[in-house]
Amino acid sequence: MNKKTLMALLLALALLLTGCAQPDPEADRATEIIRVGDTVYTKGNIQDQVAFQLAYMSRVYEDNGVSIDLNDPAVVADVQEQIITALVEDAVKNAKVKELGLDVLDESEQAAVNEAVEKAWQANLDSVKQAYFATSELTGADLDAAVEAKAGELGIVKANLQSAQETIARQKKLYDYVVKDVVVTDEELQADLDAKAAKAKADYEKDPSSYGRFVNNGLAVYYRPAGYRMIKQILVPFAEEDMAVIMSLDNNIATLQSEMSMLATALQDAMVDVDAAMAEITVKVIRPENLADIPEVQVETAFSQTYDPTVEAYLIQLAKDNALAGYYRALAEHARDNAYAAIADRADLVMARLASGEEWDVVMAEESADESEVALTGYAICEGFTNADEEIIAVAMGLKGVGSVSPKTKGAYGYYIIRYDAEVQEGPVALDEVRSNLTNNRLGDKQEQAFAAQMEIWIAEANVKIDRDALNRK
């Protein structure tokens, strides 16, 4: 159907409808649907809000690969009720803000609003520029003017952002006014701690290493399991250039191992006896003069059976990858040996300082490359801890008493010197250790509940009038 035909049909339809008793669209949109005191929301207000929300939902669902029929009357009705609830609440809040004298923003509050508006405005302009002017030849003031004009066409108006941010600020003052006297008792906090400790204990029984992960990532813990100890470490690091060589070789090995895994899986799916086939392939890696170069790989096959060309190519590539991985492992081992040798004297000097009686924390602060916040308080480890170097864990767990220090120990990033800092006592943590964290969680919940309860009272007192029949009338 061409454009002229479509327009003719629409004109004919319009002429037919003029003989029917149809409501005036503008008058219909102006129908009062919600009244809260002096605040009125029309049918058009609500329809626009519903349309916007449905469009937003459509994009979110699409981006997440979820299917939903946004024309389903039940979906539309649900969104409509959400909009009605939100508009009523907004009107009641704004009325209470004015009634309680919270509508005047002081200098600092207004400054915060203005800053938020500028950020929001610029973010909107940046989005418009990216969406509509990515290939524009306009520059400077001309481009800025074009972007602002387009933003206006799209309904993005700075004055609206200003009004919205000021409303948010005033409603935040109302929230703070309502919840200012809400407090949390020690009994409530202890109940929360008991519940969290019981859950944590059950979690740690399933995964003993999870406690250590929480502690070593600086997260709150509510229960300490048996078998843990705290350690501190001094890391004497590899030289930067040595570490760069080691990391490059390790990355090569990891890449080859990943490819080898995929090839092995494909060959197993093809029902190939991989071990037997590998025994019939001879691979020679020619070491280059410059070790940074990729070596030449020579392959000879003596297959006792005929393979599909793709299978044969996979077998040869698997053999080449295996040989190259071995080559890089040998280089990495040699690079590590050299890196350890280069820092051995430095590690011995650290050991000598400790042996002479210098304070551990002083030496650690001056010598250790591990300057993380967790390093200052110590790491939690246990037998078989899965989130650290196995050798380091073995040495640390082998220390016999609190305060004992290990010899220099080879680790992934250099030499480690480890101190058994404290034994972890099994059981729930003391309330004061987590009081702040628990209070923030509990207080926030209580404040939200108190405000919701107050809103219910205010809404009931507001004599809200809602004409759903008019809203749903076609």
Short mmCIF file of C-alpha atoms in Angstrom, two decimals:
data_model
loop_
_atom_site.label_atom_id
_atom_site.label_comp_id
_atom_site.label_asym_id
_atom_site.label_seq_id
_atom_site.Cartn_x
_atom_site.Cartn_y
_atom_site.Cartn_z
CA MET A 1 0.00 0.00 0.00
CA ASN A 2 1.47 3.36 -1.06
CA LYS A 3 1.38 6.52 1.03
CA LYS A 4 -1.42 8.18 -1.01
CA THR A 5 -3.66 5.10 -0.70
CA LEU A 6 -3.07 4.96 3.07
CA MET A 7 -3.92 8.65 3.48
CA ALA A 8 -7.11 8.24 1.41
CA LEU A 9 -8.26 5.36 3.61
CA LEU A 10 -7.55 7.31 6.77
CA LEU A 11 -9.53 10.29 5.38
CA ALA A 12 -12.49 8.05 4.51
CA LEU A 13 -12.41 6.53 7.98
CA ALA A 14 -12.33 9.98 9.56
CA LEU A 15 -15.35 11.05 7.50
CA LEU A 16 -17.27 7.94 8.56
CA LEU A 17 -16.51 8.53 12.21
CA THR A 18 -17.84 12.08 12.12
CA GLY A 19 -21.34 10.61 11.86
CA CYS A 20 -20.87 8.57 15.07
CA ALA A 21 -21.07 9.75 18.65
CA GLN A 22 -17.32 9.89 19.28
CA PRO A 23 -15.78 11.76 22.23
CA ASP A 24 -13.59 14.76 21.55
CA PRO A 25 -10.04 13.36 21.94
CA GLU A 26 -8.77 16.47 23.67
CA ALA A 27 -11.81 16.70 25.93
CA ASP A 28 -11.49 13.01 26.72
CA ARG A 29 -7.80 13.42 27.64
CA ALA A 30 -8.73 16.32 29.90
CA THR A 31 -11.11 14.14 31.92
CA GLU A 32 -10.27 14.28 35.62
CA ILE A 33 -9.22 10.84 36.86
CA ILE A 34 -7.38 11.49 40.14
CA ARG A 35 -7.93 14.28 42.64
CA VAL A 36 -5.81 14.68 45.74
CA GLY A 37 -6.74 17.96 47.39
CA ASP A 38 -5.96 20.65 44.81
CA THR A 39 -3.89 18.29 42.66
CA VAL A 40 -5.56 16.79 39.60
CA TYR A 41 -4.28 14.19 37.15
CA THR A 42 -6.17 13.83 33.88
CA LYS A 43 -6.77 10.86 31.65
CA GLY A 44 -4.12 12.19 29.30
CA ASN A 45 -1.59 12.47 32.14
CA ILE A 46 -2.10 8.84 33.06
CA GLN A 47 -2.24 7.53 29.49
CA ASP A 48 1.07 9.25 28.69
CA GLN A 49 2.68 7.80 31.80
CA VAL A 50 1.39 4.31 31.00
CA ALA A 51 2.61 4.55 27.40
CA PHE A 52 6.05 5.68 28.58
CA GLN A 53 6.28 2.86 31.13
CA LEU A 54 5.23 0.22 28.60
CA ALA A 55 7.80 1.51 26.09
CA TYR A 56 10.48 1.38 28.78
CA MET A 57 9.47 -2.15 29.77
CA SER A 58 9.56 -3.23 26.13
CA ARG A 59 13.16 -2.08 25.81
CA VAL A 60 14.25 -3.67 29.10
CA TYR A 61 12.61 -6.99 28.26
CA GLU A 62 14.06 -6.94 24.75
CA ASP A 63 17.57 -6.17 26.03
CA ASN A 64 17.31 -9.15 28.40
CA GLY A 65 15.88 -11.52 25.81
CA VAL A 66 12.57 -11.90 27.65
CA SER A 67 9.28 -12.16 25.79
CA ILE A 68 6.21 -10.34 27.08
CA ASP A 69 2.99 -9.22 25.44
CA LEU A 70 2.72 -5.56 26.39
CA ASN A 71 -0.70 -5.40 24.71
CA ASP A 72 -2.07 -7.96 27.15
CA PRO A 73 -4.92 -6.20 29.01
CA ALA A 74 -3.70 -7.68 32.30
CA VAL A 75 -0.21 -6.21 31.78
CA VAL A 76 -1.60 -2.82 30.79
CA ALA A 77 -3.97 -2.83 33.79
CA ASP A 78 -1.10 -3.68 36.15
CA VAL A 79 1.03 -0.84 34.80
CA GLN A 80 -1.94 1.50 35.01
CA GLU A 81 -2.44 0.68 38.70
CA GLN A 82 1.26 1.23 39.37
CA ILE A 83 1.05 4.66 37.75
CA ILE A 84 -2.09 5.56 39.72
CA THR A 85 -0.44 4.52 42.99
CA ALA A 86 2.71 6.49 42.18
CA LEU A 87 0.79 9.65 41.23
CA VAL A 88 -1.34 9.52 44.38
CA GLU A 89 1.72 9.05 46.57
CA ASP A 90 3.53 11.86 44.79
CA ALA A 91 0.61 14.24 45.26
CA VAL A 92 0.29 13.37 48.95
CA LYS A 93 4.02 13.84 49.51
CA ASN A 94 4.03 17.22 47.79
CA ALA A 95 1.02 18.37 49.81
CA LYS A 96 2.69 17.31 53.07
CA VAL A 97 5.95 18.99 52.07
CA LYS A 98 4.09 22.28 51.74
CA GLU A 99 1.97 21.75 54.86
CA LEU A 100 5.02 21.04 57.02
CA GLY A 101 7.04 23.94 55.62
CA LEU A 102 9.63 21.70 54.00
CA ASP A 103 9.27 23.21 50.54
CA VAL A 104 11.98 25.85 50.99
CA LEU A 105 15.48 24.63 50.14
CA ASP A 106 18.36 26.25 51.99
CA GLU A 107 21.50 27.42 50.24
CA SER A 108 23.39 24.12 50.50
CA GLU A 109 20.33 22.09 49.47
CA GLN A 110 19.74 24.30 46.44
CA ALA A 111 23.41 24.05 45.48
CA ALA A 112 23.22 20.25 45.61
CA VAL A 113 20.09 20.34 43.43
CA ASN A 114 21.73 22.63 40.90
CA GLU A 115 24.77 20.36 40.70
CA ALA A 116 22.54 17.31 40.14
CA VAL A 117 20.63 19.19 37.41
CA GLU A 118 23.82 20.13 35.58
CA LYS A 119 25.05 16.54 35.65
CA ALA A 120 21.69 15.20 34.46
CA TRP A 121 21.43 17.84 31.73
CA GLN A 122 24.92 17.14 30.43
CA ALA A 123 24.31 13.39 30.50
CA ASN A 124 21.15 13.89 28.45
CA LEU A 125 22.95 16.12 25.95
CA ASP A 126 25.76 13.58 25.62
CA SER A 127 23.20 10.85 24.91
CA VAL A 128 21.45 12.99 22.27
CA LYS A 129 24.78 13.86 20.65
CA GLN A 130 25.81 10.21 20.49
CA ALA A 131 22.45 9.07 19.13
CA TYR A 132 21.80 11.80 16.55
CA PHE A 133 25.07 13.62 15.80
CA ALA A 134 27.74 10.91 15.82
CA THR A 135 28.55 11.56 12.15
CA SER A 136 27.63 15.25 12.06
CA GLU A 137 30.04 17.73 10.50
CA LEU A 138 28.92 20.41 12.95
CA THR A 139 31.44 21.54 15.55
CA GLY A 140 31.71 23.86 18.53
CA ALA A 141 28.82 26.18 19.28
CA ASP A 142 26.90 25.08 16.18
CA LEU A 143 26.96 21.47 17.31
CA ASP A 144 25.98 22.40 20.87
CA ALA A 145 23.03 24.44 19.61
CA ALA A 146 21.87 21.62 17.33
CA VAL A 147 22.10 19.10 20.16
CA GLU A 148 20.08 21.33 22.53
CA ALA A 149 17.47 21.91 19.83
CA LYS A 150 17.13 18.16 19.25
CA ALA A 151 16.88 17.58 22.99
CA GLY A 152 13.98 20.04 23.05
CA GLU A 153 12.27 18.16 20.22
CA LEU A 154 12.58 14.98 22.29
CA GLY A 155 11.00 16.66 25.31
CA ILE A 156 14.25 16.96 27.25
CA VAL A 157 13.99 20.38 28.89
CA LYS A 158 16.41 21.67 31.49
CA ALA A 159 13.63 23.44 33.40
CA ASN A 160 11.84 20.10 33.79
CA LEU A 161 15.02 18.53 35.15
CA GLN A 162 15.33 21.43 37.61
CA SER A 163 11.74 20.97 38.79
CA ALA A 164 12.17 17.20 39.12
CA GLN A 165 15.39 17.49 41.14
CA GLU A 166 13.85 20.09 43.44
CA THR A 167 10.86 17.82 44.02
CA ILE A 168 13.20 14.95 44.84
CA ALA A 169 15.09 17.14 47.32
CA ARG A 170 11.89 18.29 49.04
CA GLN A 171 10.51 14.76 49.28
CA LYS A 172 13.84 13.65 50.75
CA LYS A 173 13.38 16.30 53.45
CA LEU A 174 9.90 14.88 54.11
CA TYR A 175 11.33 11.36 54.43
CA ASP A 176 14.02 12.56 56.85
CA TYR A 177 11.37 14.42 58.87
CA VAL A 178 9.24 11.30 59.25
CA VAL A 179 12.07 8.90 60.15
CA LYS A 180 14.18 11.20 62.32
CA ASP A 181 13.18 9.45 65.54
CA VAL A 182 13.45 5.88 64.28
CA VAL A 183 16.09 3.92 66.22
CA VAL A 184 17.39 0.37 66.37
CA THR A 185 17.64 -1.51 69.66
CA ASP A 186 20.42 -3.85 70.75
CA GLU A 187 17.85 -6.64 70.93
CA GLU A 188 17.01 -6.18 67.25
CA LEU A 189 20.68 -6.07 66.30
CA GLN A 190 21.45 -9.21 68.28
CA ALA A 191 18.56 -11.02 66.62
CA ASP A 192 19.94 -10.02 63.22
CA LEU A 193 23.43 -11.15 64.22
CA ASP A 194 22.14 -14.51 65.47
CA ALA A 195 20.34 -15.13 62.19
CA LYS A 196 23.30 -14.10 60.06
CA ALA A 197 25.72 -16.15 62.19
CA ALA A 198 23.58 -19.28 61.84
CA LYS A 199 23.42 -18.87 58.08
CA ALA A 200 27.15 -18.16 57.82
CA LYS A 201 27.99 -21.24 59.89
CA ALA A 202 25.92 -23.42 57.54
CA ASP A 203 27.55 -21.82 54.48
CA TYR A 204 31.07 -22.35 55.84
CA GLU A 205 30.35 -26.00 56.54
CA LYS A 206 29.54 -26.44 52.86
CA ASP A 207 32.48 -24.35 51.64
CA PRO A 208 35.19 -23.84 54.30
CA SER A 209 37.19 -21.50 52.06
CA SER A 210 34.31 -19.03 51.81
CA TYR A 211 35.08 -17.52 55.23
CA GLY A 212 38.61 -16.73 54.12
CA ARG A 213 37.37 -15.19 50.90
CA PHE A 214 35.04 -12.90 52.85
CA VAL A 215 37.76 -11.78 55.27
CA ASN A 216 40.43 -11.37 52.60
CA ASN A 217 38.10 -9.25 50.48
CA GLY A 218 37.29 -6.96 53.38
CA LEU A 219 33.68 -8.11 53.71
CA ALA A 220 31.71 -8.35 56.94
CA VAL A 221 31.63 -11.74 58.68
CA TYR A 222 29.24 -12.85 61.41
CA TYR A 223 30.67 -16.23 62.33
CA ARG A 224 34.21 -17.62 62.52
CA PRO A 225 34.66 -21.33 61.76
CA ALA A 226 37.20 -23.65 63.34
CA GLY A 227 40.53 -24.37 61.67
CA TYR A 228 41.41 -20.83 60.60
CA ARG A 229 44.40 -18.71 61.44
CA MET A 230 45.43 -15.15 60.56
CA ILE A 231 48.73 -14.58 58.82
CA LYS A 232 50.69 -11.57 57.72
CA GLN A 233 53.19 -11.59 54.90
CA ILE A 234 56.13 -9.64 53.55
CA LEU A 235 56.37 -9.88 49.78
CA VAL A 236 59.81 -9.30 48.28
CA PRO A 237 58.71 -8.87 44.66
CA PHE A 238 60.27 -9.85 41.38
CA ALA A 239 61.85 -7.03 39.40
CA GLU A 240 59.29 -5.47 37.06
CA GLU A 241 61.09 -6.61 33.92
CA ASP A 242 61.33 -10.18 35.21
CA MET A 243 57.65 -10.19 36.18
CA ALA A 244 56.71 -8.95 32.71
CA VAL A 245 58.60 -11.85 31.07
CA ILE A 246 57.00 -14.41 33.39
CA MET A 247 53.50 -13.05 32.84
CA SER A 248 53.95 -13.05 29.08
CA LEU A 249 55.05 -16.70 29.12
CA ASP A 250 52.26 -17.68 31.49
CA ASN A 251 49.74 -15.99 29.19
CA ASN A 252 51.09 -17.95 26.22
CA ILE A 253 50.72 -21.18 28.19
CA ALA A 254 47.19 -20.32 29.27
CA THR A 255 46.15 -19.52 25.69
CA LEU A 256 47.57 -22.82 24.43
CA GLN A 257 45.93 -24.79 27.23
CA SER A 258 42.56 -23.25 26.40
CA GLU A 259 42.91 -24.18 22.74
CA MET A 260 44.12 -27.67 23.66
CA SER A 261 41.06 -28.20 25.82
CA MET A 262 38.71 -27.25 22.98
CA LEU A 263 40.59 -29.47 20.49
CA ALA A 264 40.56 -32.44 22.88
CA THR A 265 36.82 -32.05 23.43
CA ALA A 266 36.15 -31.91 19.68
CA LEU A 267 38.29 -35.01 19.09
CA GLN A 268 36.60 -36.94 21.89
CA ASP A 269 33.21 -36.02 20.41
CA ALA A 270 34.49 -37.48 17.12
CA MET A 271 35.30 -40.76 18.94
CA VAL A 272 39.05 -40.45 18.28
CA ASP A 273 41.62 -42.29 20.44
CA VAL A 274 43.60 -39.12 21.14
CA ASP A 275 46.41 -40.78 23.14
CA ALA A 276 47.05 -43.33 20.39
CA ALA A 277 47.04 -40.66 17.71
CA MET A 278 49.38 -38.38 19.69
CA ALA A 279 51.90 -41.24 19.94
CA GLU A 280 52.09 -41.26 16.15
CA ILE A 281 52.97 -37.55 15.88
CA THR A 282 56.52 -36.21 16.31
CA VAL A 283 56.89 -32.51 17.02
CA LYS A 284 60.10 -30.50 17.16
CA VAL A 285 60.20 -26.93 18.46
CA ILE A 286 63.08 -24.91 17.01
CA ARG A 287 64.24 -22.38 19.59
CA PRO A 288 64.66 -18.90 18.03
CA GLU A 289 67.71 -16.73 18.65
CA ASN A 290 65.47 -14.07 20.15
CA LEU A 291 63.36 -15.77 22.83
CA ALA A 292 60.66 -13.14 22.36
CA ASP A 293 60.00 -14.50 18.87
CA ILE A 294 57.53 -17.31 18.16
CA PRO A 295 59.47 -20.55 17.61
CA GLU A 296 59.22 -22.65 14.47
CA VAL A 297 57.36 -25.92 14.96
CA GLN A 298 58.10 -28.98 12.76
CA VAL A 299 55.62 -31.86 12.65
CA GLU A 300 55.91 -35.41 11.30
CA THR A 301 53.04 -37.90 11.34
CA ALA A 302 52.99 -41.68 11.06
CA PHE A 303 49.28 -42.37 11.39
CA SER A 304 48.33 -46.04 11.25
CA GLN A 305 44.85 -45.14 10.05
CA THR A 306 43.23 -42.55 7.82
CA TYR A 307 41.50 -39.66 9.54
CA ASP A 308 38.98 -37.17 8.28
CA PRO A 309 40.93 -34.03 7.13
CA THR A 310 39.39 -31.91 9.88
CA VAL A 311 40.19 -34.53 12.53
CA GLU A 312 43.76 -34.84 11.25
CA ALA A 313 44.19 -31.06 11.36
CA TYR A 314 42.90 -31.03 14.94
CA LEU A 315 45.31 -33.80 15.96
CA ILE A 316 48.29 -32.02 14.44
CA GLN A 317 47.31 -28.70 16.05
CA LEU A 318 46.86 -30.41 19.42
CA ALA A 319 50.33 -31.93 19.17
CA LYS A 320 51.85 -28.57 18.17
CA ASP A 321 50.09 -26.76 21.03
CA ASN A 322 51.26 -29.39 23.52
CA ALA A 323 54.88 -29.04 22.38
CA LEU A 324 54.71 -25.24 22.44
CA ALA A 325 53.17 -25.28 25.93
CA GLY A 326 56.06 -27.46 27.12
CA TYR A 327 58.53 -25.08 25.48
CA TYR A 328 56.98 -22.04 27.17
CA ARG A 329 56.79 -23.85 30.53
CA ALA A 330 60.52 -24.52 30.39
CA LEU A 331 61.19 -20.86 29.55
CA ALA A 332 58.89 -19.73 32.37
CA GLU A 333 60.62 -22.01 34.88
CA HIS A 334 64.01 -20.66 33.81
CA ALA A 335 62.70 -17.06 33.99
CA ARG A 336 61.39 -17.67 37.51
CA ASP A 337 64.70 -19.16 38.63
CA ASN A 338 66.49 -16.06 37.38
CA ALA A 339 63.87 -13.77 38.98
CA TYR A 340 64.24 -15.51 42.36
CA ALA A 341 68.03 -15.34 42.15
CA ALA A 342 67.85 -11.59 41.50
CA ILE A 343 65.92 -10.92 44.74
CA ALA A 344 67.43 -13.58 47.01
CA ASP A 345 69.81 -11.15 48.72
CA ARG A 346 66.97 -8.70 49.37
CA ALA A 347 64.86 -11.46 50.93
CA ASP A 348 67.79 -12.59 53.08
CA LEU A 349 68.22 -9.00 54.30
CA VAL A 350 64.57 -8.94 55.38
CA MET A 351 65.01 -12.24 57.21
CA ALA A 352 68.09 -10.85 58.96
CA ARG A 353 66.19 -7.78 60.13
CA LEU A 354 63.48 -9.96 61.63
CA ALA A 355 66.02 -12.29 63.22
CA SER A 356 67.72 -9.32 64.87
CA GLY A 357 64.50 -8.53 66.74
CA GLU A 358 63.06 -5.71 64.66
CA GLU A 359 59.28 -5.33 64.92
CA TRP A 360 57.40 -7.28 62.26
CA ASP A 361 55.02 -4.43 61.38
CA VAL A 362 57.90 -1.99 60.93
CA VAL A 363 59.79 -4.32 58.61
CA MET A 364 56.60 -5.21 56.74
CA ALA A 365 55.75 -1.52 56.19
CA GLU A 366 59.23 -0.80 54.83
CA GLU A 367 59.92 -3.94 52.80
CA SER A 368 56.69 -5.55 51.60
CA ALA A 369 55.30 -4.87 48.13
CA ASP A 370 51.84 -5.92 49.38
CA GLU A 371 50.44 -2.60 50.57
CA SER A 372 46.77 -3.59 50.50
CA GLU A 373 44.50 -2.73 53.41
CA VAL A 374 43.93 -6.44 54.08
CA ALA A 375 47.68 -6.99 54.33
CA LEU A 376 47.78 -4.64 57.32
CA THR A 377 45.15 -6.59 59.26
CA GLY A 378 46.18 -10.01 57.99
CA TYR A 379 44.83 -12.78 55.78
CA ALA A 380 42.56 -15.59 56.95
CA ILE A 381 43.61 -19.07 55.78
CA CYS A 382 42.87 -22.69 56.60
CA GLU A 383 44.10 -26.11 55.55
CA GLY A 384 43.29 -26.57 51.87
CA PHE A 385 42.33 -22.93 51.36
CA THR A 386 41.49 -22.66 47.68
CA ASN A 387 42.07 -18.99 46.95
CA ALA A 388 45.81 -18.68 47.38
CA ASP A 389 49.12 -20.23 46.33
CA GLU A 390 49.16 -23.83 47.55
CA GLU A 391 52.81 -23.63 48.59
CA ILE A 392 52.24 -20.48 50.60
CA ILE A 393 49.23 -22.06 52.36
CA ALA A 394 51.21 -25.22 53.14
CA VAL A 395 54.07 -23.21 54.67
CA ALA A 396 51.72 -20.91 56.61
CA MET A 397 49.71 -23.81 58.03
CA GLY A 398 52.95 -25.54 58.99
CA LEU A 399 53.98 -22.75 61.37
CA LYS A 400 53.70 -24.14 64.89
CA GLY A 401 52.81 -21.19 67.11
CA VAL A 402 51.47 -17.66 67.05
CA GLY A 403 54.34 -15.29 66.31
CA SER A 404 56.44 -17.84 64.41
CA VAL A 405 57.91 -16.78 61.06
CA SER A 406 58.58 -18.86 57.96
CA PRO A 407 61.77 -18.95 55.92
CA LYS A 408 61.66 -17.10 52.62
CA THR A 409 59.21 -19.00 50.44
CA LYS A 410 58.83 -18.98 46.67
CA GLY A 411 55.47 -17.65 45.51
CA ALA A 412 53.83 -16.41 42.33
CA TYR A 413 55.17 -12.86 42.61
CA GLY A 414 58.43 -13.27 44.46
CA TYR A 415 59.63 -14.43 47.89
CA TYR A 416 57.11 -14.48 50.73
CA ILE A 417 57.96 -14.34 54.41
CA ILE A 418 54.96 -15.36 56.50
CA ARG A 419 54.06 -14.75 60.14
CA TYR A 420 51.47 -16.74 62.08
CA ASP A 421 49.69 -13.71 63.47
CA ALA A 422 46.70 -15.09 65.42
CA GLU A 423 44.49 -18.10 65.87
CA VAL A 424 40.87 -17.59 64.81
CA GLN A 425 38.46 -18.45 67.61
CA GLU A 426 35.40 -20.36 66.47
CA GLY A 427 31.97 -18.81 67.09
CA PRO A 428 29.79 -15.80 66.33
CA VAL A 429 31.53 -12.43 66.25
CA ALA A 430 30.86 -9.90 69.00
CA LEU A 431 27.99 -7.51 68.33
CA ASP A 432 30.22 -4.43 68.55
CA GLU A 433 32.37 -5.74 65.68
CA VAL A 434 29.44 -5.57 63.26
CA ARG A 435 27.21 -3.05 65.01
CA SER A 436 27.63 -0.38 62.35
CA ASN A 437 26.93 -2.73 59.46
CA LEU A 438 23.90 -4.30 61.15
CA THR A 439 22.56 -0.93 62.24
CA ASN A 440 22.72 0.47 58.72
CA ASN A 441 20.80 -2.50 57.33
CA ARG A 442 18.19 -2.64 60.11
CA LEU A 443 17.78 1.14 60.40
CA GLY A 444 17.18 1.50 56.68
CA ASP A 445 14.47 -1.17 56.78
CA LYS A 446 12.79 0.36 59.85
CA GLN A 447 12.87 3.81 58.33
CA GLU A 448 11.27 2.58 55.11
CA GLN A 449 8.58 0.75 57.09
CA ALA A 450 7.89 3.82 59.23
CA PHE A 451 7.59 6.06 56.21
CA ALA A 452 5.35 3.56 54.39
CA ALA A 453 3.08 3.38 57.45
CA GLN A 454 2.89 7.16 57.67
CA MET A 455 2.10 7.38 53.95
CA GLU A 456 -0.82 4.98 54.40
CA ILE A 457 -2.24 7.28 57.09
CA TRP A 458 -1.74 10.41 55.00
CA ILE A 459 -3.30 8.81 51.91
CA ALA A 460 -6.31 7.66 53.95
CA GLU A 461 -6.74 11.21 55.28
CA ALA A 462 -6.36 12.82 51.86
CA ASN A 463 -9.81 11.76 50.61
CA VAL A 464 -8.32 10.60 47.30
CA LYS A 465 -10.81 10.37 44.43
CA ILE A 466 -10.06 8.02 41.52
CA ASP A 467 -12.42 7.54 38.55
CA ARG A 468 -11.23 4.25 37.01
CA ASP A 469 -14.37 3.92 34.94
CA ALA A 470 -13.61 7.15 33.08
CA LEU A 471 -10.00 6.10 32.67
CA ASN A 472 -10.92 2.79 31.06
CA ARG A 473 -13.78 4.20 28.95
CA LYS A 474 -12.90 4.10 25.26
#
